[in-house]
Amino acid sequence: REQEGRTGRSLARYEAIEQFFAPATYESDGVRTTVGEIDRHKGIERPLLYFVKFIHNLFNANTTAIFACAGDRLVLVQGFSHSELFMPQAVIEARSGLYHQVMTDRRSLLIKEFTQNPDELGYYRGPVQVKSVMIAPIVLIERVIGVLAIDQKERAFDEQDKAVFDDGANTAGFILAMLKLYEKARYDVKHLSSIAELAEKLHKRLDLKEILSDTMDAFKHFMPCDDVSVARIDEVNNLGEIIMSTYIPENTTFSLSDGLVGFVARHRNPIIKEDLNKGGLVVFKKDMKTPNTSFVGVPIQQDDDLLGVVWLEDHQRCKFNEDDVRVLNIISYQLSLAWQRAILYDKVKELSIRDGLTGLYNHRHFQEI
């Protein structure tokens, strides 16, 4: 909690300063940008946006764009342009061409007199006058994670421009590294705080339905996903039973031999699947299709007792990672303690209202009824 407090104060200071220097609209002065509003978390989006704008103004460019690598494609993340033909949602195939060359060689490219078709740049729809182009890889810890591109329609870039542009691409890599560290710290603080709050709630609950409801609310708060489900596991009969879910009817039963949930239960190990469409994977029951693509599941166990399985699903591919598994494991442990306490409470409650010899309700409970 002390570590959480220190990090929280540090992030609060960062965000306060960030808010103080909040930018004006970027649609002014005829400049079009990819960013209508800052997505996800402004702490990581806005500094990069400022940097792209700085490069754009430094070279008095027609268009400046920063791309993220996505397999064999490049996705336009942020950009500024004076052209009405600029495409803010550009996605470029990078199996060949200028970008492929830059990414493969890990070296910047200067084209003083651009004679190629402007379509090769990938971010214009229609004919555009382009005089000169510079493209550079953005490298993060020996890995190319993106590309910085800039073009000019009035003058040709020279070697001095290229040297400055190379420094800009290197700086972009360092900025992204620092912003990713910031985002990781913010992620950890958010999860630590949520786990602490959930643990306090669970230790006050004795009803299993309330315990599971609190747990699912916590998931929706700090691990955004489309669906959350919890199943009770009966290892003796090789069966699972849905006891709470955002899309599966309660009391639905399934065989532990059918799908990923059963695999988690049988092997008592977490599982991550990035794309459920590959290989025809089954989540929990053969005849029940899921609308989602990503999956992560962990067992709920206390020592040798397996109580159940909790799993998350999302329509987006590659949604979950090892950090999510780590958090899920911590939560499942807290959930297992509360679950066992609820079971014990139910047993004690049952013993307190029945006669030990006959098994009938005792006089006090009879009067209460």
Short mmCIF file of C-alpha atoms in Angstrom, two decimals:
data_model
loop_
_atom_site.label_atom_id
_atom_site.label_comp_id
_atom_site.label_asym_id
_atom_site.label_seq_id
_atom_site.Cartn_x
_atom_site.Cartn_y
_atom_site.Cartn_z
CA ARG A 1 0.00 0.00 0.00
CA GLU A 2 2.93 2.35 0.68
CA GLN A 3 4.32 1.58 -2.78
CA GLU A 4 0.86 2.13 -4.25
CA GLY A 5 0.61 5.48 -2.47
CA ARG A 6 3.99 6.70 -3.69
CA THR A 7 3.30 5.67 -7.27
CA GLY A 8 -0.19 7.13 -7.10
CA ARG A 9 1.16 10.52 -5.98
CA SER A 10 3.73 10.42 -8.79
CA LEU A 11 1.07 9.68 -11.39
CA ALA A 12 -1.24 12.33 -9.93
CA ARG A 13 1.53 14.91 -10.35
CA TYR A 14 2.13 13.78 -13.93
CA GLU A 15 -1.55 13.98 -14.81
CA ALA A 16 -2.03 17.37 -13.10
CA ILE A 17 0.79 18.91 -15.16
CA GLU A 18 -0.59 17.19 -18.26
CA GLN A 19 -4.02 18.73 -17.69
CA PHE A 20 -2.46 22.14 -17.13
CA PHE A 21 -0.91 22.06 -20.63
CA ALA A 22 -4.01 20.62 -22.33
CA PRO A 23 -3.95 21.30 -26.09
CA ALA A 24 -6.36 23.42 -28.06
CA THR A 25 -8.29 22.00 -31.04
CA TYR A 26 -6.14 20.53 -33.79
CA GLU A 27 -8.59 21.33 -36.56
CA SER A 28 -7.58 24.99 -36.57
CA ASP A 29 -5.51 26.70 -39.29
CA GLY A 30 -6.57 24.17 -41.90
CA VAL A 31 -4.58 21.35 -40.31
CA ARG A 32 -6.23 17.94 -40.33
CA THR A 33 -5.21 15.33 -37.76
CA THR A 34 -5.98 11.68 -37.05
CA VAL A 35 -7.02 12.52 -33.50
CA GLY A 36 -10.57 13.71 -32.96
CA GLU A 37 -10.33 12.91 -29.28
CA ILE A 38 -7.57 11.38 -27.19
CA ASP A 39 -8.21 7.65 -27.03
CA ARG A 40 -7.87 5.36 -24.03
CA HIS A 41 -5.48 7.29 -21.79
CA LYS A 42 -4.38 10.82 -22.56
CA GLY A 43 -1.15 10.35 -20.60
CA ILE A 44 0.25 8.11 -23.32
CA GLU A 45 -1.49 9.60 -26.38
CA ARG A 46 -0.96 13.30 -25.87
CA PRO A 47 2.86 13.51 -25.54
CA LEU A 48 3.25 11.53 -28.76
CA LEU A 49 0.74 13.80 -30.46
CA TYR A 50 2.77 16.85 -29.43
CA PHE A 51 5.93 15.25 -30.76
CA VAL A 52 4.40 14.46 -34.16
CA LYS A 53 3.12 18.03 -34.38
CA PHE A 54 6.60 19.32 -33.46
CA ILE A 55 8.22 17.32 -36.28
CA HIS A 56 5.48 18.48 -38.65
CA ASN A 57 6.08 22.15 -37.85
CA LEU A 58 9.88 21.79 -37.72
CA PHE A 59 10.04 20.75 -41.37
CA ASN A 60 7.01 22.79 -42.45
CA ALA A 61 5.78 19.53 -43.95
CA ASN A 62 2.76 18.80 -46.05
CA THR A 63 2.08 15.56 -44.14
CA THR A 64 3.70 13.89 -41.12
CA ALA A 65 2.57 10.45 -40.04
CA ILE A 66 3.57 7.88 -37.45
CA PHE A 67 2.66 4.23 -38.06
CA ALA A 68 2.52 1.20 -35.78
CA CYS A 69 3.60 -2.25 -37.01
CA ALA A 70 0.82 -4.85 -37.07
CA GLY A 71 2.30 -7.97 -38.64
CA ASP A 72 2.75 -7.27 -42.35
CA ARG A 73 0.72 -4.08 -42.09
CA LEU A 74 1.34 -0.55 -40.91
CA VAL A 75 -1.50 1.23 -39.10
CA LEU A 76 -1.59 5.03 -39.00
CA VAL A 77 -1.60 6.02 -35.32
CA GLN A 78 -1.24 9.79 -35.48
CA GLY A 79 -0.65 12.29 -38.23
CA PHE A 80 -0.95 15.89 -39.42
CA SER A 81 -1.58 17.04 -42.97
CA HIS A 82 -2.45 20.15 -44.97
CA SER A 83 -3.99 17.99 -47.69
CA GLU A 84 -7.71 17.30 -47.88
CA LEU A 85 -6.85 13.93 -49.41
CA PHE A 86 -5.10 12.75 -46.24
CA MET A 87 -6.60 9.49 -44.86
CA PRO A 88 -6.55 9.41 -41.00
CA GLN A 89 -7.60 5.72 -40.95
CA ALA A 90 -4.90 4.46 -43.33
CA VAL A 91 -3.74 0.82 -43.12
CA ILE A 92 -0.82 -0.09 -45.41
CA GLU A 93 0.37 -3.47 -46.66
CA ALA A 94 4.11 -3.52 -45.91
CA ARG A 95 5.22 -6.77 -47.56
CA SER A 96 7.08 -4.71 -50.16
CA GLY A 97 7.73 -1.13 -51.17
CA LEU A 98 9.34 1.81 -49.39
CA TYR A 99 8.15 0.97 -45.89
CA HIS A 100 9.21 -2.66 -46.18
CA GLN A 101 12.69 -1.55 -47.25
CA VAL A 102 13.03 0.83 -44.30
CA MET A 103 11.80 -1.78 -41.79
CA THR A 104 13.98 -4.56 -43.19
CA ASP A 105 17.19 -2.47 -43.42
CA ARG A 106 16.42 -0.58 -40.17
CA ARG A 107 17.75 2.52 -41.91
CA SER A 108 16.06 5.76 -42.85
CA LEU A 109 15.30 6.64 -46.45
CA LEU A 110 15.65 10.06 -48.11
CA ILE A 111 14.09 10.61 -51.53
CA LYS A 112 15.10 14.09 -52.60
CA GLU A 113 13.10 14.04 -55.82
CA PHE A 114 10.03 11.86 -55.33
CA THR A 115 9.02 10.51 -58.75
CA GLN A 116 7.02 7.51 -57.54
CA ASN A 117 3.24 7.31 -57.39
CA PRO A 118 2.00 9.08 -54.18
CA ASP A 119 -0.19 6.00 -53.60
CA GLU A 120 2.96 4.25 -52.36
CA LEU A 121 2.89 6.50 -49.29
CA GLY A 122 -0.44 4.91 -48.36
CA TYR A 123 -2.06 7.87 -46.62
CA TYR A 124 -3.50 9.80 -49.59
CA ARG A 125 -6.69 9.05 -51.51
CA GLY A 126 -6.14 10.49 -54.96
CA PRO A 127 -3.41 12.41 -56.82
CA VAL A 128 -1.25 14.65 -54.61
CA GLN A 129 1.79 16.70 -55.48
CA VAL A 130 4.77 15.37 -53.50
CA LYS A 131 8.24 16.87 -53.98
CA SER A 132 10.36 14.98 -51.43
CA VAL A 133 9.96 12.21 -48.82
CA MET A 134 11.75 10.93 -45.69
CA ILE A 135 10.90 7.65 -43.93
CA ALA A 136 12.60 6.25 -40.80
CA PRO A 137 12.06 3.17 -38.60
CA ILE A 138 11.02 3.62 -34.96
CA VAL A 139 13.02 1.15 -32.88
CA LEU A 140 12.22 0.07 -29.33
CA ILE A 141 14.78 -2.21 -27.66
CA GLU A 142 16.20 -3.61 -30.92
CA ARG A 143 12.74 -4.12 -32.41
CA VAL A 144 11.08 -2.06 -35.14
CA ILE A 145 7.67 -1.11 -33.75
CA GLY A 146 6.71 1.58 -36.21
CA VAL A 147 7.64 4.01 -38.96
CA LEU A 148 7.83 7.81 -39.11
CA ALA A 149 7.09 9.34 -42.53
CA ILE A 150 7.11 12.92 -43.76
CA ASP A 151 6.67 14.58 -47.14
CA GLN A 152 7.09 18.03 -48.63
CA LYS A 153 5.45 19.46 -51.74
CA GLU A 154 7.42 22.71 -52.23
CA ARG A 155 11.10 21.94 -51.57
CA ALA A 156 13.41 18.93 -51.50
CA PHE A 157 14.75 17.54 -48.23
CA ASP A 158 18.55 17.43 -47.97
CA GLU A 159 21.10 15.45 -45.95
CA GLN A 160 20.97 17.93 -43.08
CA ASP A 161 17.20 17.46 -42.90
CA LYS A 162 17.73 13.70 -42.90
CA ALA A 163 20.12 13.91 -39.92
CA VAL A 164 17.56 15.89 -37.91
CA PHE A 165 14.79 13.53 -39.00
CA ASP A 166 16.83 10.50 -37.88
CA ASP A 167 17.22 12.10 -34.45
CA GLY A 168 13.46 12.64 -34.43
CA ALA A 169 12.77 8.96 -35.17
CA ASN A 170 15.19 7.89 -32.43
CA THR A 171 13.51 10.30 -30.02
CA ALA A 172 10.11 8.85 -30.92
CA GLY A 173 11.42 5.41 -29.85
CA PHE A 174 12.60 6.78 -26.50
CA ILE A 175 9.32 8.64 -25.95
CA LEU A 176 7.33 5.48 -26.61
CA ALA A 177 9.57 3.51 -24.23
CA MET A 178 8.96 6.02 -21.42
CA LEU A 179 5.24 6.23 -22.13
CA LYS A 180 4.96 2.43 -22.07
CA LEU A 181 6.69 2.40 -18.68
CA TYR A 182 4.27 5.05 -17.48
CA GLU A 183 1.31 3.05 -18.77
CA LYS A 184 2.66 -0.11 -17.10
CA ALA A 185 2.98 1.74 -13.76
CA ARG A 186 -0.55 3.13 -14.14
CA TYR A 187 -1.81 -0.36 -14.98
CA ASP A 188 -0.14 -1.85 -11.91
CA VAL A 189 -1.44 0.85 -9.56
CA LYS A 190 -4.96 0.49 -10.92
CA HIS A 191 -4.88 -3.28 -10.46
CA LEU A 192 -3.28 -3.18 -7.00
CA SER A 193 -5.89 -0.71 -5.83
CA SER A 194 -8.75 -2.74 -7.31
CA ILE A 195 -7.44 -5.98 -5.83
CA ALA A 196 -7.15 -4.37 -2.39
CA GLU A 197 -10.72 -3.02 -2.62
CA LEU A 198 -12.05 -6.38 -3.81
CA ALA A 199 -10.25 -8.26 -1.01
CA GLU A 200 -11.86 -5.98 1.58
CA LYS A 201 -15.31 -6.57 0.05
CA LEU A 202 -14.90 -10.33 -0.19
CA HIS A 203 -13.84 -10.65 3.43
CA LYS A 204 -17.08 -8.98 4.49
CA ARG A 205 -19.31 -11.29 2.41
CA LEU A 206 -20.71 -14.65 3.46
CA ASP A 207 -23.15 -15.27 0.62
CA LEU A 208 -21.61 -16.90 -2.49
CA LYS A 209 -23.88 -15.03 -4.92
CA GLU A 210 -22.82 -11.69 -3.44
CA ILE A 211 -19.16 -12.75 -3.49
CA LEU A 212 -19.33 -13.67 -7.19
CA SER A 213 -21.29 -10.52 -8.03
CA ASP A 214 -18.62 -8.33 -6.38
CA THR A 215 -15.89 -10.24 -8.21
CA MET A 216 -17.53 -9.79 -11.63
CA ASP A 217 -18.09 -6.08 -10.98
CA ALA A 218 -14.39 -5.80 -10.16
CA PHE A 219 -13.44 -7.47 -13.45
CA LYS A 220 -15.58 -5.06 -15.44
CA HIS A 221 -13.92 -2.14 -13.64
CA PHE A 222 -10.22 -2.89 -14.03
CA MET A 223 -10.00 -5.63 -16.68
CA PRO A 224 -12.38 -4.40 -19.38
CA CYS A 225 -13.69 -7.32 -21.46
CA ASP A 226 -16.92 -8.36 -23.14
CA ASP A 227 -17.81 -11.34 -20.96
CA VAL A 228 -16.95 -12.89 -17.58
CA SER A 229 -18.05 -16.35 -16.39
CA VAL A 230 -17.59 -18.51 -13.30
CA ALA A 231 -18.25 -22.25 -13.16
CA ARG A 232 -18.40 -24.66 -10.23
CA ILE A 233 -16.32 -27.80 -10.87
CA ASP A 234 -17.26 -31.36 -9.88
CA GLU A 235 -14.11 -33.39 -10.52
CA VAL A 236 -15.64 -36.67 -9.34
CA ASN A 237 -18.34 -36.58 -12.04
CA ASN A 238 -16.17 -34.70 -14.59
CA LEU A 239 -18.75 -31.90 -14.78
CA GLY A 240 -18.86 -28.13 -14.63
CA GLU A 241 -21.84 -25.91 -13.84
CA ILE A 242 -22.24 -22.20 -14.68
CA ILE A 243 -23.06 -20.32 -11.50
CA MET A 244 -22.65 -16.77 -12.84
CA SER A 245 -22.01 -15.36 -16.33
CA THR A 246 -22.64 -12.30 -18.46
CA TYR A 247 -23.94 -14.38 -21.39
CA ILE A 248 -24.38 -18.06 -20.40
CA PRO A 249 -27.57 -19.15 -18.57
CA GLU A 250 -27.01 -20.13 -14.93
CA ASN A 251 -27.01 -23.85 -14.05
CA THR A 252 -25.82 -24.78 -17.56
CA THR A 253 -23.77 -27.96 -17.18
CA PHE A 254 -20.92 -29.18 -19.36
CA SER A 255 -18.34 -31.94 -19.53
CA LEU A 256 -14.79 -31.12 -18.47
CA SER A 257 -13.63 -33.03 -21.56
CA ASP A 258 -15.20 -30.58 -24.02
CA GLY A 259 -13.33 -27.31 -24.07
CA LEU A 260 -10.82 -24.82 -22.68
CA VAL A 261 -12.61 -24.39 -19.33
CA GLY A 262 -12.44 -28.14 -18.74
CA PHE A 263 -8.76 -28.10 -19.70
CA VAL A 264 -8.08 -25.38 -17.12
CA ALA A 265 -9.92 -27.48 -14.51
CA ARG A 266 -8.24 -30.79 -15.38
CA HIS A 267 -4.71 -29.40 -15.47
CA ARG A 268 -5.25 -26.63 -12.88
CA ASN A 269 -3.26 -24.19 -15.00
CA PRO A 270 -4.13 -20.82 -16.61
CA ILE A 271 -4.73 -20.70 -20.37
CA ILE A 272 -4.56 -17.76 -22.80
CA LYS A 273 -5.92 -18.04 -26.35
CA GLU A 274 -5.38 -15.13 -28.71
CA ASP A 275 -7.77 -16.28 -31.44
CA LEU A 276 -10.56 -18.80 -30.75
CA ASN A 277 -11.35 -18.97 -34.46
CA LYS A 278 -8.10 -20.77 -35.17
CA GLY A 279 -8.43 -24.52 -34.82
CA GLY A 280 -12.14 -24.48 -33.99
CA LEU A 281 -11.57 -24.10 -30.26
CA VAL A 282 -14.45 -24.74 -27.86
CA VAL A 283 -14.74 -22.54 -24.75
CA PHE A 284 -16.77 -24.79 -22.45
CA LYS A 285 -19.39 -26.79 -24.37
CA LYS A 286 -19.35 -28.20 -27.90
CA ASP A 287 -22.83 -27.10 -28.92
CA MET A 288 -22.54 -23.56 -27.48
CA LYS A 289 -20.80 -20.95 -29.63
CA THR A 290 -19.15 -17.88 -28.17
CA PRO A 291 -19.37 -14.47 -29.89
CA ASN A 292 -15.82 -13.70 -28.72
CA THR A 293 -12.29 -14.26 -30.01
CA SER A 294 -9.88 -13.93 -27.05
CA PHE A 295 -9.90 -16.14 -23.94
CA VAL A 296 -8.12 -16.29 -20.59
CA GLY A 297 -9.06 -18.65 -17.78
CA VAL A 298 -7.64 -19.60 -14.37
CA PRO A 299 -8.60 -22.23 -11.78
CA ILE A 300 -10.13 -21.23 -8.44
CA GLN A 301 -8.44 -23.48 -5.92
CA GLN A 302 -7.36 -23.57 -2.29
CA ASP A 303 -4.50 -26.00 -1.62
CA ASP A 304 -5.71 -29.30 -3.14
CA ASP A 305 -9.38 -28.26 -3.40
CA LEU A 306 -10.54 -27.16 -6.86
CA LEU A 307 -13.66 -25.05 -6.46
CA GLY A 308 -14.20 -23.67 -9.93
CA VAL A 309 -12.86 -21.82 -12.96
CA VAL A 310 -13.16 -18.13 -13.82
CA TRP A 311 -12.61 -16.96 -17.40
CA LEU A 312 -12.77 -13.77 -19.45
CA GLU A 313 -13.64 -13.39 -23.13
CA ASP A 314 -13.40 -10.52 -25.59
CA HIS A 315 -14.27 -9.98 -29.25
CA GLN A 316 -10.83 -8.43 -29.90
CA ARG A 317 -7.92 -10.70 -30.84
CA CYS A 318 -4.86 -10.87 -28.56
CA LYS A 319 -6.74 -9.02 -25.81
CA PHE A 320 -5.14 -10.76 -22.82
CA ASN A 321 -1.50 -11.18 -21.72
CA GLU A 322 0.64 -12.59 -18.91
CA ASP A 323 -0.03 -9.55 -16.72
CA ASP A 324 -3.74 -10.35 -16.89
CA VAL A 325 -3.03 -13.94 -15.83
CA ARG A 326 -1.00 -12.69 -12.87
CA VAL A 327 -3.87 -10.45 -11.75
CA LEU A 328 -6.44 -13.19 -12.35
CA ASN A 329 -4.43 -15.62 -10.21
CA ILE A 330 -4.34 -13.14 -7.33
CA ILE A 331 -8.08 -12.53 -7.61
CA SER A 332 -8.88 -16.24 -7.90
CA TYR A 333 -6.94 -16.85 -4.68
CA GLN A 334 -8.91 -14.15 -2.87
CA LEU A 335 -12.11 -15.57 -4.38
CA SER A 336 -11.24 -19.10 -3.24
CA LEU A 337 -10.83 -17.93 0.37
CA ALA A 338 -14.19 -16.15 0.30
CA TRP A 339 -15.81 -19.11 -1.51
CA GLN A 340 -14.62 -21.61 1.10
CA ARG A 341 -15.73 -19.29 3.90
CA ALA A 342 -19.20 -19.09 2.29
CA ILE A 343 -19.38 -22.90 2.10
CA LEU A 344 -18.33 -23.19 5.74
CA TYR A 345 -20.86 -20.54 6.73
CA ASP A 346 -23.66 -22.43 4.95
CA LYS A 347 -22.68 -25.65 6.73
CA VAL A 348 -22.58 -23.98 10.15
CA LYS A 349 -25.88 -22.24 9.43
CA GLU A 350 -27.46 -25.55 8.44
CA LEU A 351 -26.16 -27.24 11.60
CA SER A 352 -27.51 -24.42 13.75
CA ILE A 353 -31.10 -24.84 12.53
CA ARG A 354 -31.38 -28.64 12.56
CA ASP A 355 -31.64 -31.14 15.41
CA GLY A 356 -28.50 -33.28 15.59
CA LEU A 357 -30.40 -36.53 16.23
CA THR A 358 -33.41 -36.32 13.89
CA GLY A 359 -32.15 -33.90 11.25
CA LEU A 360 -35.39 -31.93 11.58
CA TYR A 361 -35.53 -28.14 11.97
CA ASN A 362 -35.14 -27.18 15.63
CA HIS A 363 -37.69 -25.22 17.67
CA ARG A 364 -36.03 -21.80 17.23
CA HIS A 365 -35.87 -22.09 13.44
CA PHE A 366 -39.42 -23.51 13.35
CA GLN A 367 -40.64 -20.39 15.22
CA GLU A 368 -38.70 -18.09 12.86
CA ILE A 369 -40.30 -19.75 9.84
#
